[in-house]
Every structure is written in structure tokens, then in C-alpha cells.
Amino acid sequence: MLKGLATVVVLLMIIATDTVQVQGFPSGKKTVRVQNDLDGGTLLYLHCRSKDNDLGLHVLATQTYQEWSFHDNVSGTTLFWCKFQFDGVAEVSFEIYSAKTDDSQCGSQCWRSIRKDGAYFYDEYKKIWVRRYSW
């Protein structure tokens, strides 16, 4: 019984450590950054949330961003989605971060760029921007 309890305590300590990644367990802290890269001074209305957190409405001027940091949950199901609205585009909503799909593209920097032709996601490992959503 004591050996089992000690094993659980050690595993919890490993999970809580940002610098250690164990296969099948969440890695370190993630930072999602959503930047307004719309031209012409277009304002971006951004409202992001998860199951547990409502990050509120933010109005981003061109070349400004909103960011937040978190740790993926133990089950690997962390999910944030956002609603966006700006001139000429009706309100759109999509997943801005999903542990299941984004863990292979961002270790700690989960950067997003909202542009006039779509939403781009930065692949931290390949060092490239990829358009994931179009409008």
C-alpha cells in the first residue's frame, strides 16, 4: 500500500514539473497567442473560452494580441475555442487549441494569426505558418 502511494506521489510530482515530459502525460505550460494581423486598422473582436474558463471579450487593434497560459489536463483533452468578428466577415467560431491536434505542432508557443484570408497556426517545430481556417 505504501509503495503504491509513493508511486502516485512521484508521478504527480513529475506531471507538475514544466521541464519533464513523460510519454502519455501532459507536458509543460502552453501559451496560446492570438494576434490581429488584419490590415487597414481593422479591429478584431475575440471571445475565447474552454469548458472551465471564459476568457472574456477582447477587442484587438491591428498588430496586437491576446494570450493566456495553462497546462494541458491529465486526460489530454484540453480544448479552447474562440468566436471572432471583424469587418466584412460574419462571426466565426473554431477551436483555437486542442491538445489532441496541437500537441504535435506547439510545445509551448501556440501562436495564431488572424488575417484577411483566414486563421494561421504556427508550427513551432517546423517554424512555419499554416492556414488552418479560411473565410
mmCIF file of N, CA and C in Angstrom:
data_model
loop_
_atom_site.group_PDB
_atom_site.id
_atom_site.type_symbol
_atom_site.label_atom_id
_atom_site.label_comp_id
_atom_site.label_asym_id
_atom_site.label_seq_id
_atom_site.Cartn_x
_atom_site.Cartn_y
_atom_site.Cartn_z
ATOM 1 N N MET A 1 0.821 -1.193 0.000
ATOM 2 C CA MET A 1 0.000 0.000 0.000
ATOM 3 C C MET A 1 0.863 1.254 0.000
ATOM 4 N N LEU A 2 1.877 1.300 0.857
ATOM 5 C CA LEU A 2 2.745 2.461 0.955
ATOM 6 C C LEU A 2 3.547 2.652 -0.334
ATOM 7 N N LYS A 3 3.975 1.544 -0.936
ATOM 8 C CA LYS A 3 4.735 1.623 -2.190
ATOM 9 C C LYS A 3 3.864 2.210 -3.302
ATOM 10 N N GLY A 4 2.605 1.805 -3.346
ATOM 11 C CA GLY A 4 1.673 2.338 -4.352
ATOM 12 C C GLY A 4 1.435 3.829 -4.164
ATOM 13 N N LEU A 5 1.292 4.250 -2.925
ATOM 14 C CA LEU A 5 1.087 5.658 -2.626
ATOM 15 C C LEU A 5 2.323 6.473 -3.015
ATOM 16 N N ALA A 6 3.496 5.943 -2.733
ATOM 17 C CA ALA A 6 4.736 6.635 -3.096
ATOM 18 C C ALA A 6 4.845 6.778 -4.613
ATOM 19 N N THR A 7 4.437 5.759 -5.351
ATOM 20 C CA THR A 7 4.470 5.810 -6.815
ATOM 21 C C THR A 7 3.549 6.901 -7.335
ATOM 22 N N VAL A 8 2.358 6.999 -6.782
ATOM 23 C CA VAL A 8 1.406 8.030 -7.193
ATOM 24 C C VAL A 8 1.966 9.417 -6.901
ATOM 25 N N VAL A 9 2.560 9.610 -5.743
ATOM 26 C CA VAL A 9 3.130 10.907 -5.379
ATOM 27 C C VAL A 9 4.243 11.286 -6.349
ATOM 28 N N VAL A 10 5.105 10.346 -6.693
ATOM 29 C CA VAL A 10 6.197 10.625 -7.634
ATOM 30 C C VAL A 10 5.629 10.998 -9.002
ATOM 31 N N LEU A 11 4.625 10.275 -9.473
ATOM 32 C CA LEU A 11 4.007 10.597 -10.762
ATOM 33 C C LEU A 11 3.389 11.990 -10.754
ATOM 34 N N LEU A 12 2.720 12.350 -9.683
ATOM 35 C CA LEU A 12 2.132 13.689 -9.589
ATOM 36 C C LEU A 12 3.197 14.771 -9.595
ATOM 37 N N MET A 13 4.327 14.510 -8.957
ATOM 38 C CA MET A 13 5.423 15.479 -8.966
ATOM 39 C C MET A 13 5.990 15.638 -10.369
ATOM 40 N N ILE A 14 6.104 14.550 -11.109
ATOM 41 C CA ILE A 14 6.607 14.620 -12.482
ATOM 42 C C ILE A 14 5.650 15.414 -13.351
ATOM 43 N N ILE A 15 4.360 15.166 -13.217
ATOM 44 C CA ILE A 15 3.363 15.868 -14.015
ATOM 45 C C ILE A 15 3.403 17.364 -13.740
ATOM 46 N N ALA A 16 3.626 17.746 -12.495
ATOM 47 C CA ALA A 16 3.621 19.154 -12.113
ATOM 48 C C ALA A 16 4.886 19.889 -12.547
ATOM 49 N N THR A 17 5.903 19.202 -13.001
ATOM 50 C CA THR A 17 7.165 19.819 -13.371
ATOM 51 C C THR A 17 7.139 20.226 -14.831
ATOM 52 N N ASP A 18 7.401 21.496 -15.129
ATOM 53 C CA ASP A 18 7.380 22.008 -16.502
ATOM 54 C C ASP A 18 8.479 21.424 -17.375
ATOM 55 N N THR A 19 9.599 21.049 -16.816
ATOM 56 C CA THR A 19 10.740 20.665 -17.624
ATOM 57 C C THR A 19 10.791 19.185 -17.955
ATOM 58 N N VAL A 20 9.903 18.397 -17.408
ATOM 59 C CA VAL A 20 9.922 16.961 -17.639
ATOM 60 C C VAL A 20 8.700 16.566 -18.445
ATOM 61 N N GLN A 21 8.914 15.782 -19.520
ATOM 62 C CA GLN A 21 7.792 15.285 -20.299
ATOM 63 C C GLN A 21 7.824 13.767 -20.274
ATOM 64 N N VAL A 22 6.721 13.184 -19.844
ATOM 65 C CA VAL A 22 6.610 11.743 -19.760
ATOM 66 C C VAL A 22 5.595 11.285 -20.800
ATOM 67 N N GLN A 23 5.934 10.267 -21.575
ATOM 68 C CA GLN A 23 5.025 9.759 -22.592
ATOM 69 C C GLN A 23 3.662 9.453 -21.978
ATOM 70 N N GLY A 24 2.605 10.021 -22.585
ATOM 71 C CA GLY A 24 1.260 9.773 -22.106
ATOM 72 C C GLY A 24 0.788 10.739 -21.032
ATOM 73 N N PHE A 25 1.652 11.630 -20.587
ATOM 74 C CA PHE A 25 1.269 12.622 -19.595
ATOM 75 C C PHE A 25 1.437 14.013 -20.194
ATOM 76 N N PRO A 26 0.700 15.002 -19.699
ATOM 77 C CA PRO A 26 0.809 16.354 -20.237
ATOM 78 C C PRO A 26 2.212 16.906 -20.086
ATOM 79 N N SER A 27 2.626 17.721 -21.045
ATOM 80 C CA SER A 27 3.938 18.351 -20.973
ATOM 81 C C SER A 27 3.816 19.682 -20.247
ATOM 82 N N GLY A 28 4.763 20.573 -20.440
ATOM 83 C CA GLY A 28 4.818 21.834 -19.715
ATOM 84 C C GLY A 28 3.747 22.825 -20.106
ATOM 85 N N LYS A 29 3.948 24.029 -19.638
ATOM 86 C CA LYS A 29 2.985 25.104 -19.835
ATOM 87 C C LYS A 29 2.881 25.484 -21.306
ATOM 88 N N LYS A 30 1.651 25.690 -21.765
ATOM 89 C CA LYS A 30 1.364 26.144 -23.126
ATOM 90 C C LYS A 30 0.929 27.598 -23.045
ATOM 91 N N THR A 31 1.308 28.379 -24.048
ATOM 92 C CA THR A 31 0.829 29.748 -24.181
ATOM 93 C C THR A 31 0.195 29.895 -25.547
ATOM 94 N N VAL A 32 -1.086 30.226 -25.555
ATOM 95 C CA VAL A 32 -1.791 30.498 -26.805
ATOM 96 C C VAL A 32 -1.796 32.008 -26.985
ATOM 97 N N ARG A 33 -1.375 32.445 -28.167
ATOM 98 C CA ARG A 33 -1.375 33.869 -28.514
ATOM 99 C C ARG A 33 -2.171 34.028 -29.795
ATOM 100 N N VAL A 34 -3.176 34.886 -29.758
ATOM 101 C CA VAL A 34 -3.991 35.190 -30.936
ATOM 102 C C VAL A 34 -3.704 36.634 -31.316
ATOM 103 N N GLN A 35 -3.145 36.824 -32.517
ATOM 104 C CA GLN A 35 -2.743 38.155 -32.952
ATOM 105 C C GLN A 35 -3.610 38.644 -34.099
ATOM 106 N N ASN A 36 -3.962 39.930 -34.056
ATOM 107 C CA ASN A 36 -4.696 40.579 -35.134
ATOM 108 C C ASN A 36 -3.704 41.016 -36.203
ATOM 109 N N ASP A 37 -3.655 40.273 -37.301
ATOM 110 C CA ASP A 37 -2.803 40.630 -38.432
ATOM 111 C C ASP A 37 -3.639 41.089 -39.622
ATOM 112 N N LEU A 38 -4.804 41.648 -39.313
ATOM 113 C CA LEU A 38 -5.658 42.240 -40.345
ATOM 114 C C LEU A 38 -5.079 43.605 -40.701
ATOM 115 N N ASP A 39 -5.143 43.970 -41.955
ATOM 116 C CA ASP A 39 -4.576 45.254 -42.350
ATOM 117 C C ASP A 39 -5.623 46.358 -42.310
ATOM 118 N N GLY A 40 -5.161 47.576 -42.495
ATOM 119 C CA GLY A 40 -6.044 48.721 -42.572
ATOM 120 C C GLY A 40 -6.647 49.155 -41.260
ATOM 121 N N GLY A 41 -6.046 48.805 -40.150
ATOM 122 C CA GLY A 41 -6.562 49.230 -38.859
ATOM 123 C C GLY A 41 -7.852 48.535 -38.437
ATOM 124 N N THR A 42 -8.125 47.361 -39.006
ATOM 125 C CA THR A 42 -9.346 46.624 -38.697
ATOM 126 C C THR A 42 -9.303 46.076 -37.280
ATOM 127 N N LEU A 43 -10.362 46.328 -36.534
ATOM 128 C CA LEU A 43 -10.473 45.780 -35.175
ATOM 129 C C LEU A 43 -10.942 44.335 -35.235
ATOM 130 N N LEU A 44 -10.388 43.508 -34.359
ATOM 131 C CA LEU A 44 -10.771 42.110 -34.236
ATOM 132 C C LEU A 44 -11.447 41.914 -32.884
ATOM 133 N N TYR A 45 -12.681 41.424 -32.918
ATOM 134 C CA TYR A 45 -13.420 41.116 -31.698
ATOM 135 C C TYR A 45 -13.217 39.632 -31.412
ATOM 136 N N LEU A 46 -12.690 39.331 -30.237
ATOM 137 C CA LEU A 46 -12.257 37.987 -29.900
ATOM 138 C C LEU A 46 -12.850 37.580 -28.554
ATOM 139 N N HIS A 47 -13.493 36.402 -28.529
ATOM 140 C CA HIS A 47 -14.037 35.876 -27.275
ATOM 141 C C HIS A 47 -13.683 34.395 -27.200
ATOM 142 N N CYS A 48 -12.779 34.039 -26.281
ATOM 143 C CA CYS A 48 -12.290 32.662 -26.169
ATOM 144 C C CYS A 48 -12.738 32.058 -24.843
ATOM 145 N N ARG A 49 -12.867 30.726 -24.860
ATOM 146 C CA ARG A 49 -13.281 30.007 -23.652
ATOM 147 C C ARG A 49 -12.907 28.542 -23.768
ATOM 148 N N SER A 50 -12.956 27.889 -22.628
ATOM 149 C CA SER A 50 -12.833 26.440 -22.548
ATOM 150 C C SER A 50 -14.051 25.961 -21.765
ATOM 151 N N LYS A 51 -14.072 24.680 -21.470
ATOM 152 C CA LYS A 51 -15.176 24.151 -20.663
ATOM 153 C C LYS A 51 -15.227 24.826 -19.292
ATOM 154 N N ASP A 52 -14.053 25.135 -18.749
ATOM 155 C CA ASP A 52 -13.962 25.663 -17.390
ATOM 156 C C ASP A 52 -13.662 27.156 -17.299
ATOM 157 N N ASN A 53 -13.184 27.770 -18.377
ATOM 158 C CA ASN A 53 -12.728 29.160 -18.312
ATOM 159 C C ASN A 53 -13.321 29.995 -19.435
ATOM 160 N N ASP A 54 -13.898 31.134 -19.076
ATOM 161 C CA ASP A 54 -14.354 32.119 -20.048
ATOM 162 C C ASP A 54 -13.363 33.271 -19.987
ATOM 163 N N LEU A 55 -12.614 33.485 -21.053
ATOM 164 C CA LEU A 55 -11.566 34.498 -21.059
ATOM 165 C C LEU A 55 -12.092 35.890 -21.389
ATOM 166 N N GLY A 56 -13.370 36.013 -21.689
ATOM 167 C CA GLY A 56 -13.986 37.315 -21.908
ATOM 168 C C GLY A 56 -13.782 37.845 -23.313
ATOM 169 N N LEU A 57 -14.476 38.934 -23.605
ATOM 170 C CA LEU A 57 -14.389 39.592 -24.901
ATOM 171 C C LEU A 57 -13.206 40.547 -24.903
ATOM 172 N N HIS A 58 -12.423 40.487 -25.976
ATOM 173 C CA HIS A 58 -11.283 41.393 -26.158
ATOM 174 C C HIS A 58 -11.385 42.015 -27.537
ATOM 175 N N VAL A 59 -11.056 43.284 -27.612
ATOM 176 C CA VAL A 59 -11.031 43.989 -28.886
ATOM 177 C C VAL A 59 -9.571 44.285 -29.191
ATOM 178 N N LEU A 60 -9.079 43.684 -30.281
ATOM 179 C CA LEU A 60 -7.666 43.798 -30.625
ATOM 180 C C LEU A 60 -7.469 44.738 -31.805
ATOM 181 N N ALA A 61 -6.646 45.756 -31.619
ATOM 182 C CA ALA A 61 -6.236 46.616 -32.723
ATOM 183 C C ALA A 61 -5.226 45.847 -33.577
ATOM 184 N N THR A 62 -4.979 46.333 -34.777
ATOM 185 C CA THR A 62 -4.019 45.691 -35.669
ATOM 186 C C THR A 62 -2.661 45.556 -34.980
ATOM 187 N N GLN A 63 -2.047 44.386 -35.143
ATOM 188 C CA GLN A 63 -0.725 44.051 -34.599
ATOM 189 C C GLN A 63 -0.692 43.938 -33.078
ATOM 190 N N THR A 64 -1.844 43.775 -32.455
ATOM 191 C CA THR A 64 -1.867 43.494 -31.023
ATOM 192 C C THR A 64 -2.376 42.074 -30.831
ATOM 193 N N TYR A 65 -2.213 41.541 -29.620
ATOM 194 C CA TYR A 65 -2.590 40.155 -29.384
ATOM 195 C C TYR A 65 -3.177 39.961 -28.001
ATOM 196 N N GLN A 66 -3.848 38.837 -27.854
ATOM 197 C CA GLN A 66 -4.339 38.355 -26.557
ATOM 198 C C GLN A 66 -3.663 37.009 -26.329
ATOM 199 N N GLU A 67 -3.178 36.764 -25.134
ATOM 200 C CA GLU A 67 -2.564 35.465 -24.860
ATOM 201 C C GLU A 67 -2.922 34.993 -23.455
ATOM 202 N N TRP A 68 -2.852 33.687 -23.273
ATOM 203 C CA TRP A 68 -3.087 33.070 -21.974
ATOM 204 C C TRP A 68 -2.258 31.794 -21.901
ATOM 205 N N SER A 69 -1.936 31.383 -20.689
ATOM 206 C CA SER A 69 -1.106 30.197 -20.461
ATOM 207 C C SER A 69 -1.838 29.206 -19.574
ATOM 208 N N PHE A 70 -1.503 27.944 -19.731
ATOM 209 C CA PHE A 70 -2.179 26.870 -19.000
ATOM 210 C C PHE A 70 -1.355 25.597 -19.157
ATOM 211 N N HIS A 71 -1.723 24.576 -18.408
ATOM 212 C CA HIS A 71 -1.186 23.229 -18.559
ATOM 213 C C HIS A 71 -2.307 22.355 -19.105
ATOM 214 N N ASP A 72 -1.973 21.467 -20.033
ATOM 215 C CA ASP A 72 -2.970 20.506 -20.506
ATOM 216 C C ASP A 72 -3.441 19.662 -19.335
ATOM 217 N N ASN A 73 -4.702 19.246 -19.381
ATOM 218 C CA ASN A 73 -5.204 18.386 -18.312
ATOM 219 C C ASN A 73 -4.614 16.980 -18.442
ATOM 220 N N VAL A 74 -4.708 16.201 -17.398
ATOM 221 C CA VAL A 74 -4.093 14.870 -17.346
ATOM 222 C C VAL A 74 -4.641 13.951 -18.431
ATOM 223 N N SER A 75 -5.914 14.110 -18.780
ATOM 224 C CA SER A 75 -6.511 13.232 -19.796
ATOM 225 C C SER A 75 -6.161 13.649 -21.221
ATOM 226 N N GLY A 76 -5.462 14.788 -21.394
ATOM 227 C CA GLY A 76 -5.053 15.214 -22.736
ATOM 228 C C GLY A 76 -6.203 15.712 -23.594
ATOM 229 N N THR A 77 -7.234 16.256 -22.958
ATOM 230 C CA THR A 77 -8.408 16.714 -23.696
ATOM 231 C C THR A 77 -8.611 18.226 -23.604
ATOM 232 N N THR A 78 -7.588 18.970 -23.219
ATOM 233 C CA THR A 78 -7.715 20.421 -23.105
ATOM 234 C C THR A 78 -8.164 21.003 -24.441
ATOM 235 N N LEU A 79 -9.158 21.895 -24.377
ATOM 236 C CA LEU A 79 -9.737 22.461 -25.588
ATOM 237 C C LEU A 79 -10.171 23.895 -25.321
ATOM 238 N N PHE A 80 -9.723 24.819 -26.170
ATOM 239 C CA PHE A 80 -10.185 26.198 -26.159
ATOM 240 C C PHE A 80 -10.750 26.508 -27.532
ATOM 241 N N TRP A 81 -11.816 27.279 -27.569
ATOM 242 C CA TRP A 81 -12.362 27.728 -28.840
ATOM 243 C C TRP A 81 -12.650 29.214 -28.723
ATOM 244 N N CYS A 82 -12.708 29.884 -29.885
ATOM 245 C CA CYS A 82 -12.926 31.326 -29.898
ATOM 246 C C CYS A 82 -13.960 31.696 -30.945
ATOM 247 N N LYS A 83 -14.650 32.787 -30.657
ATOM 248 C CA LYS A 83 -15.518 33.432 -31.634
ATOM 249 C C LYS A 83 -14.793 34.687 -32.093
ATOM 250 N N PHE A 84 -14.828 34.924 -33.401
ATOM 251 C CA PHE A 84 -14.166 36.076 -33.999
ATOM 252 C C PHE A 84 -15.171 36.866 -34.815
ATOM 253 N N GLN A 85 -14.968 38.177 -34.862
ATOM 254 C CA GLN A 85 -15.764 39.014 -35.749
ATOM 255 C C GLN A 85 -14.928 40.221 -36.118
ATOM 256 N N PHE A 86 -14.949 40.562 -37.407
ATOM 257 C CA PHE A 86 -14.296 41.773 -37.873
ATOM 258 C C PHE A 86 -14.964 42.208 -39.167
ATOM 259 N N ASP A 87 -14.651 43.417 -39.618
ATOM 260 C CA ASP A 87 -15.287 43.988 -40.807
ATOM 261 C C ASP A 87 -15.294 43.026 -41.980
ATOM 262 N N GLY A 88 -16.451 42.851 -42.572
ATOM 263 C CA GLY A 88 -16.564 42.055 -43.785
ATOM 264 C C GLY A 88 -16.692 40.561 -43.556
ATOM 265 N N VAL A 89 -16.555 40.099 -42.340
ATOM 266 C CA VAL A 89 -16.659 38.664 -42.054
ATOM 267 C C VAL A 89 -17.684 38.471 -40.942
ATOM 268 N N ALA A 90 -18.656 37.614 -41.202
ATOM 269 C CA ALA A 90 -19.643 37.286 -40.167
ATOM 270 C C ALA A 90 -18.930 36.578 -39.022
ATOM 271 N N GLU A 91 -19.567 36.533 -37.877
ATOM 272 C CA GLU A 91 -18.954 35.874 -36.724
ATOM 273 C C GLU A 91 -18.625 34.425 -37.052
ATOM 274 N N VAL A 92 -17.386 34.037 -36.763
ATOM 275 C CA VAL A 92 -16.952 32.654 -36.956
ATOM 276 C C VAL A 92 -16.464 32.115 -35.619
ATOM 277 N N SER A 93 -16.545 30.802 -35.467
ATOM 278 C CA SER A 93 -16.114 30.152 -34.241
ATOM 279 C C SER A 93 -15.350 28.886 -34.606
ATOM 280 N N PHE A 94 -14.221 28.657 -33.949
ATOM 281 C CA PHE A 94 -13.465 27.432 -34.179
ATOM 282 C C PHE A 94 -12.526 27.160 -33.019
ATOM 283 N N GLU A 95 -11.976 25.946 -33.014
ATOM 284 C CA GLU A 95 -11.027 25.546 -31.968
ATOM 285 C C GLU A 95 -9.716 26.294 -32.180
ATOM 286 N N ILE A 96 -9.294 26.995 -31.155
ATOM 287 C CA ILE A 96 -8.036 27.726 -31.220
ATOM 288 C C ILE A 96 -6.895 26.887 -30.640
ATOM 289 N N TYR A 97 -7.255 25.937 -29.756
ATOM 290 C CA TYR A 97 -6.265 24.996 -29.212
ATOM 291 C C TYR A 97 -6.967 23.708 -28.816
ATOM 292 N N SER A 98 -6.438 22.602 -29.287
ATOM 293 C CA SER A 98 -6.887 21.276 -28.891
ATOM 294 C C SER A 98 -5.655 20.439 -28.602
ATOM 295 N N ALA A 99 -5.549 19.926 -27.396
ATOM 296 C CA ALA A 99 -4.378 19.116 -27.028
ATOM 297 C C ALA A 99 -4.211 17.940 -27.980
ATOM 298 N N LYS A 100 -5.304 17.366 -28.428
ATOM 299 C CA LYS A 100 -5.235 16.195 -29.298
ATOM 300 C C LYS A 100 -4.594 16.505 -30.647
ATOM 301 N N THR A 101 -4.854 17.694 -31.204
ATOM 302 C CA THR A 101 -4.317 18.015 -32.527
ATOM 303 C C THR A 101 -3.120 18.953 -32.487
ATOM 304 N N ASP A 102 -3.030 19.815 -31.483
ATOM 305 C CA ASP A 102 -1.987 20.841 -31.476
ATOM 306 C C ASP A 102 -0.714 20.447 -30.742
ATOM 307 N N ASP A 103 -0.763 19.395 -29.949
ATOM 308 C CA ASP A 103 0.425 18.998 -29.194
ATOM 309 C C ASP A 103 1.600 18.673 -30.117
ATOM 310 N N SER A 104 1.321 18.216 -31.322
ATOM 311 C CA SER A 104 2.395 17.880 -32.260
ATOM 312 C C SER A 104 2.928 19.107 -32.996
ATOM 313 N N GLN A 105 2.281 20.271 -32.805
ATOM 314 C CA GLN A 105 2.714 21.476 -33.511
ATOM 315 C C GLN A 105 3.209 22.589 -32.596
ATOM 316 N N CYS A 106 2.871 22.496 -31.325
ATOM 317 C CA CYS A 106 3.381 23.528 -30.422
ATOM 318 C C CYS A 106 3.751 22.905 -29.083
ATOM 319 N N GLY A 107 4.999 23.125 -28.714
ATOM 320 C CA GLY A 107 5.470 22.631 -27.431
ATOM 321 C C GLY A 107 5.073 23.569 -26.316
ATOM 322 N N SER A 108 5.361 24.850 -26.508
ATOM 323 C CA SER A 108 4.992 25.856 -25.513
ATOM 324 C C SER A 108 4.376 27.090 -26.164
ATOM 325 N N GLN A 109 4.732 27.375 -27.412
ATOM 326 C CA GLN A 109 4.261 28.573 -28.102
ATOM 327 C C GLN A 109 3.208 28.191 -29.143
ATOM 328 N N CYS A 110 1.960 28.398 -28.787
ATOM 329 C CA CYS A 110 0.843 28.085 -29.681
ATOM 330 C C CYS A 110 0.312 29.397 -30.238
ATOM 331 N N TRP A 111 1.001 29.901 -31.247
ATOM 332 C CA TRP A 111 0.685 31.216 -31.787
ATOM 333 C C TRP A 111 -0.298 31.100 -32.941
ATOM 334 N N ARG A 112 -1.231 32.060 -32.987
ATOM 335 C CA ARG A 112 -2.257 32.118 -34.029
ATOM 336 C C ARG A 112 -2.257 33.512 -34.624
ATOM 337 N N SER A 113 -2.485 33.588 -35.925
ATOM 338 C CA SER A 113 -2.520 34.860 -36.631
ATOM 339 C C SER A 113 -3.827 34.945 -37.407
ATOM 340 N N ILE A 114 -4.617 35.983 -37.112
ATOM 341 C CA ILE A 114 -5.881 36.179 -37.820
ATOM 342 C C ILE A 114 -5.611 37.169 -38.952
ATOM 343 N N ARG A 115 -5.817 36.697 -40.187
ATOM 344 C CA ARG A 115 -5.541 37.505 -41.379
ATOM 345 C C ARG A 115 -6.800 37.614 -42.228
ATOM 346 N N LYS A 116 -6.742 38.459 -43.244
ATOM 347 C CA LYS A 116 -7.952 38.706 -44.035
ATOM 348 C C LYS A 116 -8.430 37.477 -44.795
ATOM 349 N N ASP A 117 -7.560 36.495 -45.030
ATOM 350 C CA ASP A 117 -7.962 35.293 -45.766
ATOM 351 C C ASP A 117 -8.146 34.064 -44.881
ATOM 352 N N GLY A 118 -7.890 34.187 -43.567
ATOM 353 C CA GLY A 118 -8.090 33.040 -42.698
ATOM 354 C C GLY A 118 -7.273 33.097 -41.421
ATOM 355 N N ALA A 119 -7.340 31.995 -40.677
ATOM 356 C CA ALA A 119 -6.609 31.861 -39.418
ATOM 357 C C ALA A 119 -5.400 30.966 -39.651
ATOM 358 N N TYR A 120 -4.240 31.455 -39.263
ATOM 359 C CA TYR A 120 -2.984 30.733 -39.428
ATOM 360 C C TYR A 120 -2.484 30.267 -38.075
ATOM 361 N N PHE A 121 -1.969 29.050 -38.053
ATOM 362 C CA PHE A 121 -1.425 28.449 -36.835
ATOM 363 C C PHE A 121 0.067 28.230 -37.058
ATOM 364 N N TYR A 122 0.863 28.600 -36.075
ATOM 365 C CA TYR A 122 2.313 28.457 -36.178
ATOM 366 C C TYR A 122 2.728 27.061 -35.737
ATOM 367 N N ASP A 123 3.490 26.380 -36.598
ATOM 368 C CA ASP A 123 4.063 25.085 -36.247
ATOM 369 C C ASP A 123 5.438 25.361 -35.642
ATOM 370 N N GLU A 124 5.516 25.257 -34.348
ATOM 371 C CA GLU A 124 6.736 25.608 -33.610
ATOM 372 C C GLU A 124 7.918 24.720 -33.996
ATOM 373 N N TYR A 125 7.658 23.493 -34.375
ATOM 374 C CA TYR A 125 8.736 22.559 -34.691
ATOM 375 C C TYR A 125 9.264 22.742 -36.108
ATOM 376 N N LYS A 126 8.374 23.011 -37.054
ATOM 377 C CA LYS A 126 8.779 23.228 -38.448
ATOM 378 C C LYS A 126 9.084 24.691 -38.739
ATOM 379 N N LYS A 127 8.728 25.568 -37.800
ATOM 380 C CA LYS A 127 8.957 27.011 -37.926
ATOM 381 C C LYS A 127 8.249 27.592 -39.152
ATOM 382 N N ILE A 128 6.963 27.197 -39.347
ATOM 383 C CA ILE A 128 6.175 27.709 -40.468
ATOM 384 C C ILE A 128 4.755 28.049 -40.009
ATOM 385 N N TRP A 129 4.126 28.961 -40.732
ATOM 386 C CA TRP A 129 2.720 29.295 -40.517
ATOM 387 C C TRP A 129 1.887 28.490 -41.494
ATOM 388 N N VAL A 130 0.788 27.908 -40.999
ATOM 389 C CA VAL A 130 -0.097 27.080 -41.813
ATOM 390 C C VAL A 130 -1.515 27.626 -41.675
ATOM 391 N N ARG A 131 -2.159 27.879 -42.827
ATOM 392 C CA ARG A 131 -3.556 28.328 -42.765
ATOM 393 C C ARG A 131 -4.441 27.138 -42.456
ATOM 394 N N ARG A 132 -5.132 27.214 -41.320
ATOM 395 C CA ARG A 132 -5.989 26.112 -40.894
ATOM 396 C C ARG A 132 -7.462 26.383 -41.199
ATOM 397 N N TYR A 133 -7.866 27.661 -41.172
ATOM 398 C CA TYR A 133 -9.250 28.032 -41.455
ATOM 399 C C TYR A 133 -9.259 29.148 -42.484
ATOM 400 N N SER A 134 -10.176 29.075 -43.430
ATOM 401 C CA SER A 134 -10.319 30.092 -44.460
ATOM 402 C C SER A 134 -11.684 30.746 -44.357
ATOM 403 N N TRP A 135 -11.773 31.989 -44.804
ATOM 404 C CA TRP A 135 -13.068 32.654 -44.930
ATOM 405 C C TRP A 135 -13.088 33.516 -46.150
#
